Coordinates of C-alpha atoms and ligand atoms in Angstrom, one line a residue:
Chain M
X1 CA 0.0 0.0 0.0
X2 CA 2.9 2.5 -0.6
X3 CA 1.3 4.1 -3.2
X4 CA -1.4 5.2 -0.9
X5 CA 0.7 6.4 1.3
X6 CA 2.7 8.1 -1.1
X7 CA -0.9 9.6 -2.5
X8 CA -2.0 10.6 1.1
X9 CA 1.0 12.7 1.8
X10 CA 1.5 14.5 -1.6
X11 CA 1.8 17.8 -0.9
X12 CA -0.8 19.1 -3.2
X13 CA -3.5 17.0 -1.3
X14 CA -4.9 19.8 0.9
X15 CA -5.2 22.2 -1.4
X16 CA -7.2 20.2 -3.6
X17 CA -9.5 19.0 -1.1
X18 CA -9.8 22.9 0.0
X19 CA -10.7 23.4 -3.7
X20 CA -13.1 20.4 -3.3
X21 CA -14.8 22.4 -0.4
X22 CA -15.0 25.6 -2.8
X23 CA -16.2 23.2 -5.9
X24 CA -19.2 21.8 -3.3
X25 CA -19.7 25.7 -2.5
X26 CA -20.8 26.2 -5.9
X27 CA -22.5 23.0 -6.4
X28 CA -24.7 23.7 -3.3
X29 CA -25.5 27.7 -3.7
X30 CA -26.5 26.6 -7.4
X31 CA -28.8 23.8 -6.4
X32 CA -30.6 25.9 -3.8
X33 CA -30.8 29.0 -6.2
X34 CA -32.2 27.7 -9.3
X35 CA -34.5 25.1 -8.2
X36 CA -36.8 27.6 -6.3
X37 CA -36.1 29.9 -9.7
X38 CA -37.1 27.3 -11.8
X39 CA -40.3 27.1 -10.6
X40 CA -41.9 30.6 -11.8
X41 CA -39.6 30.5 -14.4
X42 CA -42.2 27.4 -15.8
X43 CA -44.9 29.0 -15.0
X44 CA -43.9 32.1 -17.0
X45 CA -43.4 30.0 -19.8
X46 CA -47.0 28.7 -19.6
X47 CA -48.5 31.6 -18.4
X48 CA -51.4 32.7 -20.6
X49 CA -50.1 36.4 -20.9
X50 CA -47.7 36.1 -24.0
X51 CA -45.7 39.5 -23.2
X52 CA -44.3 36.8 -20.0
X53 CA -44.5 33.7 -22.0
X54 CA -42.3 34.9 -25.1
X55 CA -39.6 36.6 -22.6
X56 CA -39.1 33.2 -21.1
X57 CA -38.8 31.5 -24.5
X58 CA -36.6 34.0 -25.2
X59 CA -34.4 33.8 -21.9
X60 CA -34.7 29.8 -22.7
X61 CA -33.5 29.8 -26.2
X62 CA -30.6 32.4 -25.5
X63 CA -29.5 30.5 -22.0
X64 CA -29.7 26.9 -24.0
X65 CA -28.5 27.8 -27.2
X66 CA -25.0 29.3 -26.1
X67 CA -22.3 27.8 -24.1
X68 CA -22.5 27.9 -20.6
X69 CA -18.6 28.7 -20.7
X70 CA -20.0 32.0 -22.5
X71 CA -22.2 32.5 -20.0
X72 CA -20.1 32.5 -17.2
X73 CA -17.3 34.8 -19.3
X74 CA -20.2 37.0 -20.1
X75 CA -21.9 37.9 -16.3
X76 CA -17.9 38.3 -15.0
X77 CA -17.3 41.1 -17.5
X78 CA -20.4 42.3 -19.0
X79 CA -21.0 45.0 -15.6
X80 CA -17.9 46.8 -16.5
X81 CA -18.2 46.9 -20.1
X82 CA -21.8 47.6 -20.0
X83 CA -21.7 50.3 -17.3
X84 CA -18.3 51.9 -19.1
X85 CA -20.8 52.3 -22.2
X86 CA -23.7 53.7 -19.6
X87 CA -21.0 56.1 -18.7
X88 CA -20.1 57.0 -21.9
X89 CA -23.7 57.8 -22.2
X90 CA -24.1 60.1 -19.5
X91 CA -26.4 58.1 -17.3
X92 CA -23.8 56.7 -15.1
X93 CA -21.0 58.7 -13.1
X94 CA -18.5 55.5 -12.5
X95 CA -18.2 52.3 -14.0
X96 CA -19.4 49.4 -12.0
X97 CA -16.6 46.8 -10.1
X98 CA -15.8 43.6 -11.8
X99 CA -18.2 41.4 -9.4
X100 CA -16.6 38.9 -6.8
X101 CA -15.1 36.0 -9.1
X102 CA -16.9 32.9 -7.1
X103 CA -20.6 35.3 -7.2
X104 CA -20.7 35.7 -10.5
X105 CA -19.8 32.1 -11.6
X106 CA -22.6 31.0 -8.7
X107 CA -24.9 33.9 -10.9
X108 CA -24.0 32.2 -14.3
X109 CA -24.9 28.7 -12.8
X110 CA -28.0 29.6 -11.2
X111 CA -29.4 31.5 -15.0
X112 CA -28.2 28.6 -16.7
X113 CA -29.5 25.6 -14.5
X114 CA -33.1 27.3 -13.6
X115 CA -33.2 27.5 -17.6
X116 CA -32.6 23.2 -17.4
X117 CA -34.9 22.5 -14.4
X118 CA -37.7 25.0 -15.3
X119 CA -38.4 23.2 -18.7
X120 CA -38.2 19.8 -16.4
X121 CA -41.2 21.3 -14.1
X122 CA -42.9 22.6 -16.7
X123 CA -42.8 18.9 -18.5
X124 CA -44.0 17.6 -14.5
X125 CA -46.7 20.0 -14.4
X126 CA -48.3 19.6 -18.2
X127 CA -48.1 16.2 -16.8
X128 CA -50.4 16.5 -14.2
X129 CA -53.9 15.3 -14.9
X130 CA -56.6 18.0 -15.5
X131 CA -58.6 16.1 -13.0
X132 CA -56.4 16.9 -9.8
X133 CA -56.8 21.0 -10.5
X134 CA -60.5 20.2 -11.2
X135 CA -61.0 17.9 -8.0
X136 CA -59.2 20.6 -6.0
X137 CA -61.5 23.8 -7.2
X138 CA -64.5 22.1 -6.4
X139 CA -63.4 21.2 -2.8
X140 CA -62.9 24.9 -2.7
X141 CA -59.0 25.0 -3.0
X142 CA -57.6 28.4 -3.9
X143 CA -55.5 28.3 -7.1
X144 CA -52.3 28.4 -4.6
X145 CA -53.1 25.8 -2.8
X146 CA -54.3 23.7 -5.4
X147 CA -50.8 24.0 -6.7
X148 CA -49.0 23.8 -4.1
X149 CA -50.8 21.3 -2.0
X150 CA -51.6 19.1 -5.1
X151 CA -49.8 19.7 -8.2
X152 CA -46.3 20.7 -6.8
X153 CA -45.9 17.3 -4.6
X154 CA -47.0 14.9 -7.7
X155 CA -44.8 16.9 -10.0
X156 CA -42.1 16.5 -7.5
X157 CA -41.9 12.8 -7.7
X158 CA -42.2 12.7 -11.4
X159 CA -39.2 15.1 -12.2
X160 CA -36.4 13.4 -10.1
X161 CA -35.5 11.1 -12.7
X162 CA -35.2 14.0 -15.0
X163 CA -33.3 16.1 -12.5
X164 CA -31.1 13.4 -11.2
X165 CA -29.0 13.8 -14.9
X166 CA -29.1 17.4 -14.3
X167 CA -27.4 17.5 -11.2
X168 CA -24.8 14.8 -12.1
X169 CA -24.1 17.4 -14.9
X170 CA -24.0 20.1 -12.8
X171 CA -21.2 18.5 -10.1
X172 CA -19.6 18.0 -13.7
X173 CA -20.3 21.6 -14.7
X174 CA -18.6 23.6 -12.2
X175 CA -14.9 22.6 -13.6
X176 CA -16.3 25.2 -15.5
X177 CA -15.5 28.2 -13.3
X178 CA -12.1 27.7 -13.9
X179 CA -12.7 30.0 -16.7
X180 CA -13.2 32.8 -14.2
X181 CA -10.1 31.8 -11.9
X182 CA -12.3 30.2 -9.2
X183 CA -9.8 28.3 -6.8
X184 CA -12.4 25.1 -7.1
X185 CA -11.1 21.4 -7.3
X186 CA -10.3 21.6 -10.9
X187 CA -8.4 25.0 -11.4
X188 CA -6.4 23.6 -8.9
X189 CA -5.9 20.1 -10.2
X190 CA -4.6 21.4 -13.1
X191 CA -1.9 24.0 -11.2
X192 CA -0.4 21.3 -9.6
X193 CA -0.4 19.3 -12.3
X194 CA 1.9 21.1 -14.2
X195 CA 3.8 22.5 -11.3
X196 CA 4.9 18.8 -9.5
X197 CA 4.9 17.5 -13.5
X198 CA 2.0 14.6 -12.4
X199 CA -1.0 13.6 -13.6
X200 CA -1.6 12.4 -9.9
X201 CA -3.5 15.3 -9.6
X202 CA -5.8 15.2 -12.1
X203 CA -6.3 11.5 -11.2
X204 CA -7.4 12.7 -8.0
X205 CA -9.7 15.5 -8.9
X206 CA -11.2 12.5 -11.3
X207 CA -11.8 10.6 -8.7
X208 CA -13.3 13.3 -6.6
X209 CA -16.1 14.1 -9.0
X210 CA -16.8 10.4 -9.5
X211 CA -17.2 10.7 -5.9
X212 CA -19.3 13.2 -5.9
X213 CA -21.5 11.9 -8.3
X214 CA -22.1 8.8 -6.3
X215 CA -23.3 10.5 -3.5
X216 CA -25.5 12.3 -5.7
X217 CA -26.6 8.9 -7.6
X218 CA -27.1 7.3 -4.1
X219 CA -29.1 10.4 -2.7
X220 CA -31.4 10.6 -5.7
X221 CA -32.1 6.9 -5.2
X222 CA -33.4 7.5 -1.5
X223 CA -35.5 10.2 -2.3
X224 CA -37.0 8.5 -5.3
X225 CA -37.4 5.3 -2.8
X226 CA -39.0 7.7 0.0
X227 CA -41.4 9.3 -2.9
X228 CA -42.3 5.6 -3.7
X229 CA -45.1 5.4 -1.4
X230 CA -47.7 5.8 -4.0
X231 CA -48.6 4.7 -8.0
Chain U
X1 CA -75.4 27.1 5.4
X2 CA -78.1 25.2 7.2
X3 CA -79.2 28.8 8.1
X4 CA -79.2 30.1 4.7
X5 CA -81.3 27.0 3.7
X6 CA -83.7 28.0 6.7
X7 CA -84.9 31.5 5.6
X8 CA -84.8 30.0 2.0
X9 CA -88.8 30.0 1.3
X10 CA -89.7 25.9 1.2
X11 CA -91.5 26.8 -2.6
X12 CA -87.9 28.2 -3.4
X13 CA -85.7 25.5 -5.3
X14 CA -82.2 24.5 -4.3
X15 CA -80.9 24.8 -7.8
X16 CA -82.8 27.0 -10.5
X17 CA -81.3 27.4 -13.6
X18 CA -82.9 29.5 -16.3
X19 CA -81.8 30.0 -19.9
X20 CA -78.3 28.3 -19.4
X21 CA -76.5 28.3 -22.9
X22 CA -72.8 27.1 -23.3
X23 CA -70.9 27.0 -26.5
X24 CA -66.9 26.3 -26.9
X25 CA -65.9 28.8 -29.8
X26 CA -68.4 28.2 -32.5
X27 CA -69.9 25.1 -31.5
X28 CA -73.1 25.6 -28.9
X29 CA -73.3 22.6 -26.5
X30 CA -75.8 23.7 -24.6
X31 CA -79.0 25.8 -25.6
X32 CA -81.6 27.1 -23.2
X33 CA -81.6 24.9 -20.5
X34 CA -83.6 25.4 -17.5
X35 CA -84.7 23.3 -14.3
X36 CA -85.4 23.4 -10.8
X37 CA -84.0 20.8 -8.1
X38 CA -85.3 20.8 -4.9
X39 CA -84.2 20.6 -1.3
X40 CA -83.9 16.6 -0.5
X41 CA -84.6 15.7 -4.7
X42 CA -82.3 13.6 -6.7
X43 CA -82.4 14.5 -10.4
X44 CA -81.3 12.3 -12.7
X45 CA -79.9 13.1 -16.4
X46 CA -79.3 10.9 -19.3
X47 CA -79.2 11.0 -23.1
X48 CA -76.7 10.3 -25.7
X49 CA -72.8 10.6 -25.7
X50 CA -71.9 14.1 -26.8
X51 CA -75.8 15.3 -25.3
X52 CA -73.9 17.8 -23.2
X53 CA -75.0 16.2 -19.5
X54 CA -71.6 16.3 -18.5
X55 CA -71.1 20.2 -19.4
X56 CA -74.3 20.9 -18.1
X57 CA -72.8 19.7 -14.7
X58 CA -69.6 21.3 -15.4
X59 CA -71.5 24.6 -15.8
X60 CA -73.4 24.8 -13.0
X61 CA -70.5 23.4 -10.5
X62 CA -68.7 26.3 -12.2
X63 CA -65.9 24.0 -13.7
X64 CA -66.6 25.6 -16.8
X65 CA -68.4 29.1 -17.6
X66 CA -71.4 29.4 -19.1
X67 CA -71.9 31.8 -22.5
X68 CA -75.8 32.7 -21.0
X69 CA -78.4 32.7 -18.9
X70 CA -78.7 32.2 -14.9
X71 CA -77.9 29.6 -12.3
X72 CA -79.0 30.5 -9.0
X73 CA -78.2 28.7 -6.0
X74 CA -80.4 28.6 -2.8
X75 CA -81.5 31.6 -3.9
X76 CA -78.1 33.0 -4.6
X77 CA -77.0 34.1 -8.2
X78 CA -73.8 32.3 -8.9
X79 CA -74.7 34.0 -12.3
X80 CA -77.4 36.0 -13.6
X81 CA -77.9 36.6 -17.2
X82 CA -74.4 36.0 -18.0
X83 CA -73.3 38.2 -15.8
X84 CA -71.1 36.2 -12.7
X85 CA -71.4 37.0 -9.0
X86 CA -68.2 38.7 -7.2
X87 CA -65.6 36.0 -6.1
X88 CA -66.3 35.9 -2.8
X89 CA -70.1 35.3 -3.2
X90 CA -69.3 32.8 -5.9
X91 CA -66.7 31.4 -3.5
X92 CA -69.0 30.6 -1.2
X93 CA -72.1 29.3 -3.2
X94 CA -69.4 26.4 -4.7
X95 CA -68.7 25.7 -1.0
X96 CA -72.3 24.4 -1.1
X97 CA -72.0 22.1 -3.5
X98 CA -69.8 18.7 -4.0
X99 CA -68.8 17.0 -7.0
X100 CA -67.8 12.9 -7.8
X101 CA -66.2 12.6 -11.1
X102 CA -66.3 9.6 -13.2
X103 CA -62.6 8.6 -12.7
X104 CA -63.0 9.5 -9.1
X105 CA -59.9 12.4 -9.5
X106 CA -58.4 11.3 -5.6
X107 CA -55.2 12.9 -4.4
X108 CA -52.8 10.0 -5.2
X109 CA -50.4 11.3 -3.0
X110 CA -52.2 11.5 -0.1
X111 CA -53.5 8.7 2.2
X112 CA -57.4 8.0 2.1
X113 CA -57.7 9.8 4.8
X114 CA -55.8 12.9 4.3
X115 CA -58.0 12.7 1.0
X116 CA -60.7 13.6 2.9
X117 CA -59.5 16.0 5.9
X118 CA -57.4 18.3 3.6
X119 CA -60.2 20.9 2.2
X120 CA -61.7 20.4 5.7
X121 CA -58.5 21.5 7.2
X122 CA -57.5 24.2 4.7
X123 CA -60.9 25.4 2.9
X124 CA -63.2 24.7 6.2
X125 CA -60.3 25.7 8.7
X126 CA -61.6 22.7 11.1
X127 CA -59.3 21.8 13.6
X128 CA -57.5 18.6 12.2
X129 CA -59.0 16.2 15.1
X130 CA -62.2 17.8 14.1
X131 CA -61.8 16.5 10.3
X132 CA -60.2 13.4 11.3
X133 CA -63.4 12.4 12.7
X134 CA -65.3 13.6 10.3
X135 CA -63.5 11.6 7.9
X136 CA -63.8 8.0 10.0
X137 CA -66.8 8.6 10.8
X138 CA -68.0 8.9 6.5
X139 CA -65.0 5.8 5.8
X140 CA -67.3 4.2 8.6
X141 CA -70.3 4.5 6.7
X142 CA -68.7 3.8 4.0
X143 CA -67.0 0.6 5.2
X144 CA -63.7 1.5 4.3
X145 CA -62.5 2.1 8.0
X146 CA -59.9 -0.2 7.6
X147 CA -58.4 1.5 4.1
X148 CA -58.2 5.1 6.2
X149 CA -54.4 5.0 6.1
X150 CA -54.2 3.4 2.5
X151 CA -53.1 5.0 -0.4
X152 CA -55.9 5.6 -3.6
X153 CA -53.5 3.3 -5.8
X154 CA -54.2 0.4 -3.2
X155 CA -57.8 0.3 -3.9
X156 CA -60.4 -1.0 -6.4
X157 CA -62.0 1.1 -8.5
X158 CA -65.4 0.9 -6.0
X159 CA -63.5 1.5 -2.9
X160 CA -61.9 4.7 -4.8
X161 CA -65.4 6.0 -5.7
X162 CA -66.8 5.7 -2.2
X163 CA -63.5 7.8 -0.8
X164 CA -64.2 10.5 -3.6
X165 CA -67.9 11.0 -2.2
X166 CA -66.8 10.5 1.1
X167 CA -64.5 13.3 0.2
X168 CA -67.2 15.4 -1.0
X169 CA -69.1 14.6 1.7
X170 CA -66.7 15.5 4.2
X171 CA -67.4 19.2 3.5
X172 CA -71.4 18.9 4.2
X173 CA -72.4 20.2 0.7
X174 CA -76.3 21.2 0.1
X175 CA -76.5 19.6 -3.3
X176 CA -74.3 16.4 -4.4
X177 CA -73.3 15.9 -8.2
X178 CA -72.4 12.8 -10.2
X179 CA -71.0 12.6 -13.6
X180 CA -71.7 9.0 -14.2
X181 CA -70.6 7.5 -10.8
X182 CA -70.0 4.3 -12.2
X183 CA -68.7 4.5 -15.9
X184 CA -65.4 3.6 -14.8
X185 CA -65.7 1.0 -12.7
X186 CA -66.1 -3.3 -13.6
X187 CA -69.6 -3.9 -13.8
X188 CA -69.5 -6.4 -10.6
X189 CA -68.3 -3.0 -9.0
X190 CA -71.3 -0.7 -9.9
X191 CA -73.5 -2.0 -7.1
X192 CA -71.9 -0.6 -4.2
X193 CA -71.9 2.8 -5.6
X194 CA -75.3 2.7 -6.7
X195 CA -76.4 1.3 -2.7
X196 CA -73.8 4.6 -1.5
X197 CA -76.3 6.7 -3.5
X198 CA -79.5 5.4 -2.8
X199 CA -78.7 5.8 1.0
X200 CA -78.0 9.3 0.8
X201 CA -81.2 9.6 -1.6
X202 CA -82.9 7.6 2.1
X203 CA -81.3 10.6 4.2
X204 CA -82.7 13.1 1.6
X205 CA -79.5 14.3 0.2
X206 CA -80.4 16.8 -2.6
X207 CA -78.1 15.3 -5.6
X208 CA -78.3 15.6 -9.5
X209 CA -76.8 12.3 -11.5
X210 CA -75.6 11.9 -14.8
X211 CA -75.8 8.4 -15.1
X212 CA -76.6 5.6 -17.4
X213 CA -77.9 3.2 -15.4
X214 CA -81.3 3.1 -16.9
X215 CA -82.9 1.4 -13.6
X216 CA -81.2 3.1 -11.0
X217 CA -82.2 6.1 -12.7
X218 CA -85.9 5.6 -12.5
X219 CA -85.6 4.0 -8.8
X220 CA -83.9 6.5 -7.3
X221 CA -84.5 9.8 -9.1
X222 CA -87.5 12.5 -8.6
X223 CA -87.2 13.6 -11.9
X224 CA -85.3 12.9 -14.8
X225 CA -84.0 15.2 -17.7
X226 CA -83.8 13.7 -20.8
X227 CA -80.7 15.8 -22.7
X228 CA -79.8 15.5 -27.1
X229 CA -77.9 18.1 -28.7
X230 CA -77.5 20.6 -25.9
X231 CA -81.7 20.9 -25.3
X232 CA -83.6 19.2 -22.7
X233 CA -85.8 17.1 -24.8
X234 CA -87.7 15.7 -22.0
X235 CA -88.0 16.9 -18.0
X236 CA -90.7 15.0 -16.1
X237 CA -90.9 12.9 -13.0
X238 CA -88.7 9.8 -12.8
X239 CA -91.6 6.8 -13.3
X240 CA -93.4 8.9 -16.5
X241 CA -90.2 9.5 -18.5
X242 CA -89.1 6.0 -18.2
X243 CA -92.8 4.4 -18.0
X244 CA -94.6 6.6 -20.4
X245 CA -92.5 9.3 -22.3
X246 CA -94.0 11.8 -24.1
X247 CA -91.2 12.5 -27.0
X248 CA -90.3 10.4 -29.6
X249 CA -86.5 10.7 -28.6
X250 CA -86.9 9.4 -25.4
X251 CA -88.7 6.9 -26.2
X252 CA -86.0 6.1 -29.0
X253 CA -82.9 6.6 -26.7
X254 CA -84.5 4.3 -24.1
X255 CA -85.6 1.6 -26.3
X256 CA -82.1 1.5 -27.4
X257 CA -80.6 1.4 -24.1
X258 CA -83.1 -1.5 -23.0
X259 CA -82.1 -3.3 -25.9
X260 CA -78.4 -3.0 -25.3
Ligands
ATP1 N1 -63.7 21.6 -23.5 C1 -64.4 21.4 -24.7 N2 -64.1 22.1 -25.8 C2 -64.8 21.9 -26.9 N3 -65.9 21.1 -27.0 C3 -66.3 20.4 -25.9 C4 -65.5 20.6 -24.7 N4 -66.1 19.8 -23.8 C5 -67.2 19.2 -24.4 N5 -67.3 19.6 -25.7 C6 -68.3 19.2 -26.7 O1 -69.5 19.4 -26.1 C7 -70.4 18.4 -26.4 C8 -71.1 17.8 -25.2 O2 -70.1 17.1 -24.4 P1 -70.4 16.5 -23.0 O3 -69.1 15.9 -22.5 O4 -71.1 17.4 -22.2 O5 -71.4 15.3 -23.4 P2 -72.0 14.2 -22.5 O6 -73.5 14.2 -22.7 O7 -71.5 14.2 -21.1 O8 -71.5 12.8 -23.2 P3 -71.0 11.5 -22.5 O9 -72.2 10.6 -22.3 O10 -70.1 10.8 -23.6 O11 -70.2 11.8 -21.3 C9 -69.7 17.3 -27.2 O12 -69.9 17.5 -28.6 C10 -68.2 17.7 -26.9 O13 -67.4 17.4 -28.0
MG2 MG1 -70.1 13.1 -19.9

């Protein structure tokens, strides 16, 4: 077991398993972001008031048909650059900061992946039978509760398959914010890969993602087992 | 409600709807309907698929709106001429009435029993021991006690119907609907919905029943409507419509459905 040993005490261990903690970071404030998002962003994109509904499909087809390594470029410098042209214009006095390098890449994430889950939700809820809003208003439901108390819960078990891929993507996705510098498992991977001259890093922050993505696999698979309680 | 029902004249029908019309886009399903139900009645309807009995229920349980005419309930207008009550008032004359669907539309996420506490809990605001017994004591009746912790998915199609008008139940509706109670289930299954019904029809329960169980209908029923093409063809007690009726429809529709 040498090699272990050899593997435990590398000197670049900690700092990739401080970049694991900062990789997680984003992971986490993503998932709790955009899920709620997603929610009103599906019901915008049904919503009978077309002004809503096509600024959605608009906000869809823009955040799905250009690459979330764009995206993530984009909301790091597009404040300066934007507000250096508003300045130009006379209807700013300063240009606005550069934002925080780990909040913006948590901003891109969150527009991209309530994009991703919203059209999953919306697919739960046009799945829900017509019956269950119908049984609800005659028992005198409001419209909220109806939803919430009804609809939301069935749609719930019916998009976890769905959103299982998504969030094994997403652990994959935020390699990603290396683009922006963010010190996460990856970026950092790759610096001391080249600076000790090993792929031992890389194998490493390989088989911290697959690691990851178990837990994730393994979670999904409890709460699709809890949610099994009915049809 | 039973107080609203008190200082309702006894002459005064529970339902009264006058000049009902109902079309989707160009197509008019439903052209100058009106009848009167009275408190502790059961009205039956029948007639042909595609009649418009089922949007005729639809319309007055305000599931859908209606393109005309007036619905009043215990003497409120839910709508008159057209022209809707304010959402509170119409709020509260849907509270009065109770609705079983043909595929029985229960919660499947939510035990039997939660099936039937939730809108007592959240619409009624009773206090949940309050709507728990409720609920036993209607599962009770129903004889499905023992189901009150079992999900909709673990019972027949019978067992599933009686929950759903247990359900409705639950909220002590004035007037009880049916949109063919029984369509969905086996035949051998049929019966103990039709005994649910004709007890409640024993305990005066004012209800109105698309169904078409020709036999049932003419047992248990007041009065029947007899519904083609979005008119009421026929409206006369129970025992003449099926016995004796006047129109050459009914007696068409009727032959064929004995024959069948
Ligand atoms: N939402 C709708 N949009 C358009 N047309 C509809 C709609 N609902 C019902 N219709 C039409 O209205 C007519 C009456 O339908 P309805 O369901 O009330 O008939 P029914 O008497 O209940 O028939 P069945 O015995 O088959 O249940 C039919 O021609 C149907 O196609
Ligand atoms: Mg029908």
């Amino acid at each position: 077991m040498d090699w272990l040993a050899t593997f435990l005490h590398a000197p670049w261990l900690p700092q990739l398993l401080e970049g694991t903690g900062v990789t997680l970071q984003l992971f986490c404030w993503t998932l709790v972001l955009s899920i709620p998002l997603s929610i009103p962003i599906a019901l915008g994109r049904m919503s009978k008031f077309w002004p809503l509904r096509q600024l959605v499909n608009v906000y869809l087809l823009v955040i799905r048909g250009t690459p979330l390594m764009l995206q993530l470029i984009f909301v790091f410098f597009a404040p300066y650059y934007l507000s250096v042209y508003l300045v130009k214009l006379g209807l700013l006095s300063t240009p606005l900061q550069t934002p925080d390098r780990f909040t913006a890449a948590v901003f891109a994430f969150v527009i991209n992946y309530a994009a991703y889950f919203s059209e999953i939700f919306r697919g739960g809820i046009e799945s829900i039978p017509k019956g269950q809003y119908e049984a609800g208003q005659v028992l005198g439901f409001t419209r909220p509760q109806v939803f919430f108390r009804i609809v939301l819960p069935q749609v719930v078990k019916r998009v976890i398959p769905a959103s299982a891929n998504e969030v094994i993507t997403l652990v994959k996705d935020t390699a990603l914010a290396q683009v922006l510098g963010v010190l996460e498992v990856f970026t950092l991977a790759k610096k001391s890969a080249s600076s000790n001259v090993s792929v031992m890093p890389l194998i490493a922050a390989g088989i911290i993602y697959f690691i990851l993505n178990w837990v994730v696999s393994w979670a999904f698979i409890r709460i699709e087992k809890k949610l099994d309680y009915y049809r | 409600m039973t107080d609203e029902l008190a200082t309702l004249p006894a002459s005064a029908p529970l339902i009264d709807v006058r000049h009902l019309s109902k079309s989707f886009g160009e197509s008019m399903v439903l052209r100058d309907i009106s009848f009167s139900v009275y408190k502790g009645d059961v009205l039956t309807i029948i007639g042909p698929s595609g009649g418009g009995k089922s949007t005729l229920l639809r319309c007055v349980t305000h599931l859908e709106t209606v393109s005309g005419g007036t619905i009043l309930i215990g003497g409120d207008a839910m709508v008159r001429d057209g022209v809707y009550a304010e959402k509170k008032a119409l709020r509260r004359i849907c509270l009065r009435m109770g609705l079983v669907f043909q595929n029985f539309n229960l919660f499947p996420h939510f035990s039997v029993l939660r099936n039937i506490t939730e809108a007592q809990i959240h619409v009624l605001r009773r206090t949940s021991a309050e709507a728990r017994a409720t609920a036993m004591g209607l599962l009770e009746k129903m004889g499905l006690a023992q189901k009150a912790n079992a999900y909709p998915c673990e019972l027949s199609g019978g067992q599933q119907q009686r929950v759903s008008i247990a359900r409705a139940l639950a909220l002590d509706p004035d007037i009880l609907f049916f949109d063919e109670p029984t369509s969905a289930l086996d035949p051998e299954l049929t019966g103990e919905i039709l005994r649910v019904i004709r007890a409640l029809a024993a305990v005066h329960m004012t209800m109105v029943i698309v169904t078409h169980e020709m036999a049932f209908a003419r047992d248990v029923s007041d009065r029947t409507l007899f519904i083609d093409g979005g008119l009421i063809i026929e409206d006369a007690p129970s025992r003449q419509l099926f016995d004796a009726p006047l129109q050459n429809r009914t007696k068409a529709f009727l032959s064929r459905m004995t024959n069948e």
